[in-house]
PDB file of C-alpha atoms in Angstrom:
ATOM      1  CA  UNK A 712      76.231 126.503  93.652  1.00 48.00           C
ATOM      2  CA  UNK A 713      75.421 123.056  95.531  1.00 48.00           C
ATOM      3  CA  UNK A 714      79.115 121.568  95.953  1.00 48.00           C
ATOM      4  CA  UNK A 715      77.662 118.427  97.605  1.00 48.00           C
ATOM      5  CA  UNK A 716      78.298 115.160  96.527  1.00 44.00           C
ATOM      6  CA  UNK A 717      75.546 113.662  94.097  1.00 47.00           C
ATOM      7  CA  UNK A 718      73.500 110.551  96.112  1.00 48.00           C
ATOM      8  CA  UNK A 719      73.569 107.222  94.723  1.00 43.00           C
ATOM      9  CA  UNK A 720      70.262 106.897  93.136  1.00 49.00           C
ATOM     10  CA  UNK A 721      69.833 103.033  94.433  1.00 49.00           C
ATOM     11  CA  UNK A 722      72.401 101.458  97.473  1.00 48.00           C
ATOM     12  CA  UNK A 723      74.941  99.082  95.314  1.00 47.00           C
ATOM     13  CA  UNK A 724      74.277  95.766  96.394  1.00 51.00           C
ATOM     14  CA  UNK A 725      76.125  92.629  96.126  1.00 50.00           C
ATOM     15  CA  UNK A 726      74.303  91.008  92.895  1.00 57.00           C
ATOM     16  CA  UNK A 727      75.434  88.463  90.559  1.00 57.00           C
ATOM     17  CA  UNK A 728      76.176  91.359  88.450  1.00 58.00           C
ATOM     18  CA  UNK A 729      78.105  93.177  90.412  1.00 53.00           C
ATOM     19  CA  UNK A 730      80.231  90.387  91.594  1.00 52.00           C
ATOM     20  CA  UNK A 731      81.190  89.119  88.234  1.00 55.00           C
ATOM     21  CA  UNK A 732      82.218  92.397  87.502  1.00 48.00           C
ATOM     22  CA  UNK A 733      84.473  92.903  90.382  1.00 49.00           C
ATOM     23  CA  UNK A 734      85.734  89.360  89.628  1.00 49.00           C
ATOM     24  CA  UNK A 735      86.897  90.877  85.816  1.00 47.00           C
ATOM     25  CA  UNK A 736      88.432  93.952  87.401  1.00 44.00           C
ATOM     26  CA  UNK A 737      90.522  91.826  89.742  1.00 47.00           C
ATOM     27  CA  UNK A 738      91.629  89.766  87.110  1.00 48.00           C
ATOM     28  CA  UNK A 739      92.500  92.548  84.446  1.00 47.00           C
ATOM     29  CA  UNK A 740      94.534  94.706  88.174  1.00 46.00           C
ATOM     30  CA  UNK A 741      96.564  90.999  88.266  1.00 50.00           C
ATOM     31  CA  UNK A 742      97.605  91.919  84.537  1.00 53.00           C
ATOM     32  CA  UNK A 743      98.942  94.743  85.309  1.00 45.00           C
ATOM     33  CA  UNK A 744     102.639  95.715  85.303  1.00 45.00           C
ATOM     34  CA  UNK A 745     104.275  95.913  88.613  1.00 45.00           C
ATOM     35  CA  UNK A 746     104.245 100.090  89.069  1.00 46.00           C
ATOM     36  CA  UNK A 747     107.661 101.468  87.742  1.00 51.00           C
ATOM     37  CA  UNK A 748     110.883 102.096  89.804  1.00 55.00           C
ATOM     38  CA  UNK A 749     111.457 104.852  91.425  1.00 63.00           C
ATOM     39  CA  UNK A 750     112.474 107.832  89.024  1.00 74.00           C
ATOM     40  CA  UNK A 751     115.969 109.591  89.727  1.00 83.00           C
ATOM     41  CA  UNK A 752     115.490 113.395  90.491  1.00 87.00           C
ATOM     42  CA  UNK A 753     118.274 115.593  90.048  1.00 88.00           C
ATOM     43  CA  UNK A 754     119.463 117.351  92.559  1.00 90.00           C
ATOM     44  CA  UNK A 755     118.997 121.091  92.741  1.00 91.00           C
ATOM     45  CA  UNK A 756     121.349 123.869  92.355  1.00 91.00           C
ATOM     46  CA  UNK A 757     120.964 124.168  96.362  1.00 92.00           C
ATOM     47  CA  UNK A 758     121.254 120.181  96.580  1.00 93.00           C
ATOM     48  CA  UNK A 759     124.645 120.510  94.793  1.00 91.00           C
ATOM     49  CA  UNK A 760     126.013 123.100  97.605  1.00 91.00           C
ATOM     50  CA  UNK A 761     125.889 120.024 100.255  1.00 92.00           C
ATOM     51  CA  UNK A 762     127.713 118.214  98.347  1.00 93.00           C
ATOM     52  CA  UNK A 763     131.453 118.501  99.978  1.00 94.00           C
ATOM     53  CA  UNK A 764     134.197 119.389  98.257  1.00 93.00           C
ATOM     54  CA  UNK A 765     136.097 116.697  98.849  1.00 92.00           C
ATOM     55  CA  UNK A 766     133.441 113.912  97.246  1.00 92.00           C
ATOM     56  CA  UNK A 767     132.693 117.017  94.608  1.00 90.00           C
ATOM     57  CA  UNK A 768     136.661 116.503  93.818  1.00 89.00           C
ATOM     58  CA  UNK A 769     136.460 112.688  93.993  1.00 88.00           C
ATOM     59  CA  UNK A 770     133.683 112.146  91.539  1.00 86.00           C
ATOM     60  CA  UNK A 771     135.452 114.412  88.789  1.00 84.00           C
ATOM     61  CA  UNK A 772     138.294 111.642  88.868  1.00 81.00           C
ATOM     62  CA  UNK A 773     137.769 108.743  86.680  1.00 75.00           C
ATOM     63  CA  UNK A 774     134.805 108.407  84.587  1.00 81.00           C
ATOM     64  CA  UNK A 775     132.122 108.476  87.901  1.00 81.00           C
ATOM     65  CA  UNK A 776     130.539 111.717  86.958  1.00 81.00           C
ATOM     66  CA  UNK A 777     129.844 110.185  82.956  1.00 88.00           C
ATOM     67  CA  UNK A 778     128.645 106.975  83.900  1.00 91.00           C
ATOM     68  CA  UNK A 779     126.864 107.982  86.615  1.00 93.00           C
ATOM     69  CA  UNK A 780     124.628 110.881  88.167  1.00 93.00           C
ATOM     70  CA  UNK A 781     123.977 111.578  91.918  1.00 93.00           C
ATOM     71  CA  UNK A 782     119.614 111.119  92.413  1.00 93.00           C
ATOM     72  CA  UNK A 783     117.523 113.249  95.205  1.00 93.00           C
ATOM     73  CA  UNK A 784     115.229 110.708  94.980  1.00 91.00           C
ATOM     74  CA  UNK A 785     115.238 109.797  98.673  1.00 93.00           C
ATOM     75  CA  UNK A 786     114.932 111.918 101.749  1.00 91.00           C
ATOM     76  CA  UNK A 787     117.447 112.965 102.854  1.00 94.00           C
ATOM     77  CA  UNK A 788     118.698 112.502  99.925  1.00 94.00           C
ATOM     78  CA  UNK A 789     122.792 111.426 101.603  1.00 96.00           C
ATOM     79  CA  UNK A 790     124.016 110.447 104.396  1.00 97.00           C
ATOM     80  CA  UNK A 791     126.801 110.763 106.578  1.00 97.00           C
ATOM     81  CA  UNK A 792     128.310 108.196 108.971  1.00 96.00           C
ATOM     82  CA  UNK A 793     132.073 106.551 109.352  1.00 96.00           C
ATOM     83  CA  UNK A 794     131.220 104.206 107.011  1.00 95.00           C
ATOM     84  CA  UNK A 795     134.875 102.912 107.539  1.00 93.00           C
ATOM     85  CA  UNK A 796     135.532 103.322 110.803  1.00 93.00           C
ATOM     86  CA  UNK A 797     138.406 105.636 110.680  1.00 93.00           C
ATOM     87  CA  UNK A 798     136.684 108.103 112.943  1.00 93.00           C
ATOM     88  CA  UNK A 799     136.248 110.981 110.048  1.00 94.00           C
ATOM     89  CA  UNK A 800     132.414 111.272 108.191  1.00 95.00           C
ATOM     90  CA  UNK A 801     132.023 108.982 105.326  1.00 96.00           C
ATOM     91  CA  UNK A 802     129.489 110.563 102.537  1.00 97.00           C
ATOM     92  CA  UNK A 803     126.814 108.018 100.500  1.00 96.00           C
ATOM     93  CA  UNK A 804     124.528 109.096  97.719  1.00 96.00           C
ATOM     94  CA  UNK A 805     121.696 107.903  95.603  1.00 95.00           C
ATOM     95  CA  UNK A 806     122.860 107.315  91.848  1.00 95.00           C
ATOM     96  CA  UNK A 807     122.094 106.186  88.713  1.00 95.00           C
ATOM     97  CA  UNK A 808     123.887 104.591  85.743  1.00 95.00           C
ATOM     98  CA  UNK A 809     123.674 106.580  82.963  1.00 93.00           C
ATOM     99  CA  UNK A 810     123.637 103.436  80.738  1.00 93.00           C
ATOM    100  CA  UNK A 811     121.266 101.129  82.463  1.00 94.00           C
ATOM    101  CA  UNK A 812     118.927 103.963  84.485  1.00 93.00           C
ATOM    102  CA  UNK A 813     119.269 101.538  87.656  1.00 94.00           C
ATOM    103  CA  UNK A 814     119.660 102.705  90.627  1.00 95.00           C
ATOM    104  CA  UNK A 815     121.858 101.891  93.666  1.00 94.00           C
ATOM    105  CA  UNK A 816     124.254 104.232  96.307  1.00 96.00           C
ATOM    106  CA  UNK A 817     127.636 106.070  95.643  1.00 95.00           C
ATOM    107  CA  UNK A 818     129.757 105.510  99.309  1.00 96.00           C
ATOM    108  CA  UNK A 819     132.840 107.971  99.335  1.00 95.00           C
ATOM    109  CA  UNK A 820     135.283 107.300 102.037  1.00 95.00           C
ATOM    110  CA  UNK A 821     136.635 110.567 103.596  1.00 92.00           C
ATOM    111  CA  UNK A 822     140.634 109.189 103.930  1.00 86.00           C
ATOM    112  CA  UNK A 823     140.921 107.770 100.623  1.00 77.00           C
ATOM    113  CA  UNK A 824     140.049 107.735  97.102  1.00 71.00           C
ATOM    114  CA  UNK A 825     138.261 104.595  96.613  1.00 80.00           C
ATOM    115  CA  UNK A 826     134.397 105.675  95.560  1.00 89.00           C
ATOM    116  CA  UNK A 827     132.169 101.727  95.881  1.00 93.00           C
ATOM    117  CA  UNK A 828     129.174 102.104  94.040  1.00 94.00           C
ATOM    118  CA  UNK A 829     126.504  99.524  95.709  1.00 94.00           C
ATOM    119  CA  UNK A 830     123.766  98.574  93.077  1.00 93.00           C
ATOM    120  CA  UNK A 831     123.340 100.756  89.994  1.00 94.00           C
ATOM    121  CA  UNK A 832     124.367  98.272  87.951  1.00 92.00           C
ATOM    122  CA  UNK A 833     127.237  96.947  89.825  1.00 92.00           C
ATOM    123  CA  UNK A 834     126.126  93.359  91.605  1.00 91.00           C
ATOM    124  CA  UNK A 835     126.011  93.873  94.967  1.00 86.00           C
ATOM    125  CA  UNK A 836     124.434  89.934  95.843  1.00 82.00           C
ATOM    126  CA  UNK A 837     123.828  87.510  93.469  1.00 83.00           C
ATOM    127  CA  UNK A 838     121.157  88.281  91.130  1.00 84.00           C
ATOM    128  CA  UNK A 839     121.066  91.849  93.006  1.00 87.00           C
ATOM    129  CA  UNK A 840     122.647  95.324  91.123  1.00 93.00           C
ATOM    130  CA  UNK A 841     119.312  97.140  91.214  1.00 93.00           C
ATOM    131  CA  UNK A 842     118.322  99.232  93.618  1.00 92.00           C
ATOM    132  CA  UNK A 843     114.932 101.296  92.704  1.00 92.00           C
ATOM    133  CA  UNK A 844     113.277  98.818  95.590  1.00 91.00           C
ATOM    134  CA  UNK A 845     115.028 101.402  97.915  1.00 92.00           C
ATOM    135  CA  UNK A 846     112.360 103.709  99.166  1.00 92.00           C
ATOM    136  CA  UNK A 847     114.090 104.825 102.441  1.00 94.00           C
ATOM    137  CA  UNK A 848     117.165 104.614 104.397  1.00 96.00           C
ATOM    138  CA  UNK A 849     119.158 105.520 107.545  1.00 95.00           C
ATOM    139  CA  UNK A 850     122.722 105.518 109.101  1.00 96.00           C
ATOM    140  CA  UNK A 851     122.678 102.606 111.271  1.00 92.00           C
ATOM    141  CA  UNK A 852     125.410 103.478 114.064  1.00 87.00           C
ATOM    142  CA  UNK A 853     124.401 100.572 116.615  1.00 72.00           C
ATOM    143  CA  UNK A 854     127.833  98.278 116.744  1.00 75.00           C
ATOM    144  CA  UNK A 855     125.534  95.096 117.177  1.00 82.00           C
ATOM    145  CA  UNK A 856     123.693  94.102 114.397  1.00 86.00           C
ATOM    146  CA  UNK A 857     120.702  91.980 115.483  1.00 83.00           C
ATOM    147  CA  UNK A 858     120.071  88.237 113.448  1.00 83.00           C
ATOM    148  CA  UNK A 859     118.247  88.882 110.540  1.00 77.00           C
ATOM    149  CA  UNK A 860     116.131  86.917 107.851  1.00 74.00           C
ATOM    150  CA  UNK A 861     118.713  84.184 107.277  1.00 75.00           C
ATOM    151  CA  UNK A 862     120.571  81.736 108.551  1.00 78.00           C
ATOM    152  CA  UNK A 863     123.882  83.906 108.274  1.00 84.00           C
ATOM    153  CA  UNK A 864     125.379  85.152 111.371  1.00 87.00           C
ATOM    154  CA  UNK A 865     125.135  88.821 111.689  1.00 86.00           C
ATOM    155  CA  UNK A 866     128.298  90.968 110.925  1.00 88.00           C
ATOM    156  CA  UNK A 867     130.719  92.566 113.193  1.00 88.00           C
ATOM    157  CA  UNK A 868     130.994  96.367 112.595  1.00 91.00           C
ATOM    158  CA  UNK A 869     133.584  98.556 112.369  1.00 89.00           C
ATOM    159  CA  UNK A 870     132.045 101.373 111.129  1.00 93.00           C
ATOM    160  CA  UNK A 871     128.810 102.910 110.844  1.00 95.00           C
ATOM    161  CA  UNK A 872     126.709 100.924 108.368  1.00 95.00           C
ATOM    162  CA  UNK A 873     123.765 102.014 105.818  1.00 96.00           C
ATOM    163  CA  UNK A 874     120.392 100.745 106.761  1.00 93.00           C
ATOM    164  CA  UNK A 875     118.509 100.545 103.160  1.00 93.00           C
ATOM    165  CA  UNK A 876     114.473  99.564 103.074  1.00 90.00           C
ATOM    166  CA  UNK A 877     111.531  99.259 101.263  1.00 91.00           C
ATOM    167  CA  UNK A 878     108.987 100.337 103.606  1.00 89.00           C
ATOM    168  CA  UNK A 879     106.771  97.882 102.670  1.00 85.00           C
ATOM    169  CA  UNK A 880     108.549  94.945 102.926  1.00 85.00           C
ATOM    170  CA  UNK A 881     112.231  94.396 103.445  1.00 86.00           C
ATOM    171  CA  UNK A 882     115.602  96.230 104.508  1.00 89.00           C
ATOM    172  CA  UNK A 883     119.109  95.081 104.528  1.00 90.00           C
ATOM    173  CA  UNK A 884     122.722  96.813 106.067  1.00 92.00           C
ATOM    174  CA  UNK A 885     125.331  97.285 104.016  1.00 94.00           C
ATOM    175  CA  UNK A 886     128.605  97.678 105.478  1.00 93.00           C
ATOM    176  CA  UNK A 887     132.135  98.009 104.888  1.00 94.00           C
ATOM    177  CA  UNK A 888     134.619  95.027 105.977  1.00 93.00           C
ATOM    178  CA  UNK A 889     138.087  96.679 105.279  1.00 92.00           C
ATOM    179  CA  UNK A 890     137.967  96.065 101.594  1.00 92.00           C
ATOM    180  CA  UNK A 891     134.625  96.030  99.845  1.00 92.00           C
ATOM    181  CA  UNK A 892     130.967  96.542 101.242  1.00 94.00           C
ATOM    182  CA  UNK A 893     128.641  93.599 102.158  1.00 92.00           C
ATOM    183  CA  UNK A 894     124.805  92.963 102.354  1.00 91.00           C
ATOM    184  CA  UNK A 895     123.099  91.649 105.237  1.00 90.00           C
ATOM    185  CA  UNK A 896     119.613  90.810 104.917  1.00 86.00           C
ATOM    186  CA  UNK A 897     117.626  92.141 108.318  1.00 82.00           C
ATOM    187  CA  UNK A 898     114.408  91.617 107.159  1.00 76.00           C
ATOM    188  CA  UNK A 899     111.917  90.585 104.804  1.00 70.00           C
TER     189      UNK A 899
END
C-alpha cells in the first residue's frame, strides 16, 4: 500500500479566485463564537485521596459541597501555600457552581473555618465572578509583588498568594489581606 501523501495536481496560486475565497472564510472564522470555557472535570477516585481531611471535613459544613463541586480541570489541579500567613499550609481548589457552571477557586484556610470562594459565581472585581479564562496557575511565595498593569500600587503580602493566568494573555494574584481575598492585576 502507497501511504504517501497524494501531490497537488497544479501549485495553488494566489488568483483572484483564491483570494476572494480566503477573504469569505475570514469573514465567516470572525462569526464565529468565541471557543467555549473550559469544561470542569471531576476529580478521580485517586484525586479525592489528596484531598485532606481537614478541607474534606470543611466542605461537608454548610451547603459548599451542594452548590458547588471541586474541578481537575487544571494541572495540578490544587495548591498549597500559607495563603494566610499563619505559617500552617493553606489548600485552594478549582470549582464550579452547580447553578451557574462558572468557574472560579475554593481557598480553605488551615486554622479556621472560613472557606472564600474566588469567582464561580461570587464577584471577585467588578464585572468579574467568572473564572473559565483560568488556564494555569501557581503559588506565588515571593513577598514583593512587582507593579503590574495598572496604576494601583502593588500589595503587601502576608502570606503566600495565588498566581492565576491565561497563558495567552493575562494573569493576576489573588491574595488574602486579613479578612477577604483581593485581585491584583500583573499583567495583561
Amino acid at each position: 500500500k502507497d501511504l504517501r501523501l497524494p501531490r497537488l495536481r497544479r501549485p495553488v496560486s494566489c488568483t483572484g479566485e483564491n483570494m476572494i475565497l480566503g477573504a469569505v472564510l475570514l469573514a465567516f472564522a470572525a462569526e464565529l463564537p468565541p471557543p467555549p470555557a473550559r469544561p470542569c472535570l471531576p476529580l478521580s477516585p485517586e484525586q479525592q485521596y489528596s484531598i485532606p481531611v481537614w478541607v474534606e471535613a470543611s466542605w461537608s459544613k454548610g451547603d459548599f459541597h451542594t452548590a458547588y463541586e471541586f474541578c481537575s480541570s487544571l494541572n495540578p489541579f490544587y495548591q498549597r501555600g500559607d495563603f494566610d500567613g499563619d505559617g500552617r499550609l493553606d489548600f485552594a481548589v478549582q470549582v464550579r457552581n452547580s447553578t451557574s457552571g462558572k468557574l472560579g477557586v475554593a481557598v480553605f484556610h488551615h486554622s479556621g473555618p472560613h472557606t472564600f470562594i474566588l469567582g464561580a459565581g461570587m464577584e471577585i472585581a467588578p464585572g468579574m465572578d467568572d473564572l473559565s479564562w483560568m488556564d494555569a496557575w501557581a503559588v506565588y511565595d515571593d513577598r514583593k509583588v512587582e507593579r503590574g498593569a495598572g496604576e494601583v500600587p502593588p500589595p503587601r503580602l502576608r502570606g503566600d498568594a495565588l498566581l492565576v493566568f491565561n497563558t495567552e494573555s493575562a494573569s493576576a494574584i489573588f491574595w488574602f489581606d486579613g479578612k477577604t481575598y483581593r485581585r491584583y492585576q500583573q499583567g495583561d
